[in-house]
C-alpha angles and dihedrals in degrees: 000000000000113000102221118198108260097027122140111225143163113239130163118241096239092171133023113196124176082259103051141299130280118228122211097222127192116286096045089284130125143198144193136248113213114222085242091051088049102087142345088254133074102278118197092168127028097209091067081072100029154035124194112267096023105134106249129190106228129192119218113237100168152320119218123222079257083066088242104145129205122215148185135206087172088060099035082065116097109258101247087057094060113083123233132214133262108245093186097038081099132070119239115258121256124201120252104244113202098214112259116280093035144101134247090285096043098256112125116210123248106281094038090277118151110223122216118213111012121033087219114053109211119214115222113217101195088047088044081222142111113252125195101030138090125186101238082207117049130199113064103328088064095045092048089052096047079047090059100036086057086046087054094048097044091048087052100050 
């Protein structure tokens, strides 16, 4: 008998491994059922579907030029049987907002200055400059906080 992809066919499961099972199919050939191939819901374990010898319809994915051939018990079902999902069972996702005058993270810098890039601005001592941060606003907002942020930095060190 050819096993022609798409076919519907009977097979007994002769072996059931953590990954799938393997059906004994007619001609002396078998196949394997992937875990994901056994049913229309999520599967951890496949003996909670099937026991070895338990007649199974298979339906017939592919078979490779090696002769290995793919099967489905979840396909081989008749479609109404099958359960779709529910496309409106979860909420619809909602953005994260920092609250106005903040990071990234939601820290605002000293002066009330909102940083751009890194929520932490680092002064360089060497460079005598403050590295990592950007005032988002220029003018003299943003120099008062890089002031500040320097003045931080030197106290702490």
């Amino acid at each position: 008998m050819e096993l022609a992809v798409g076919t519907i066919i009977s097979g007994k499961v002769t072996a059931i491994t953590k990954f799938g099972a393997f059906v004994s199919l007619p001609g002396g050939k078998s196949g394997l059922v992937h875990i994901s191939e056994v049913a229309a819901a999520f599967v951890s374990d496949v003996h909670d579907y099937l026991t070895e010898g338990q007649e199974v319809t298979v339906k017939i994915l592919s078979v490779s030029p090696e002769g290995k051939i793919n099967l489905s018990i979840k396909q081989a079902q008749p479609q109404q049987e099958r359960p779709q999902p529910a496309r409106s069972a979860r909420p619809p996702q909602r953005r994260a907002v920092s609250p106005p005058g903040t990071g990234r993270s939601g820290h605002a810098a000293p002066g009330g200055a909102v940083l751009r890039g890194q929520a932490e601005a680092v002064h360089d001592p060497v460079r005598q400059q403050t590295v990592g941060a950007e005032p988002l606003y220029g003018g003299e907002a943003g120099k008062r906080a890089q002031e500040k942020i320097i003045e931080n930095r030197q106290a702490e060190a």
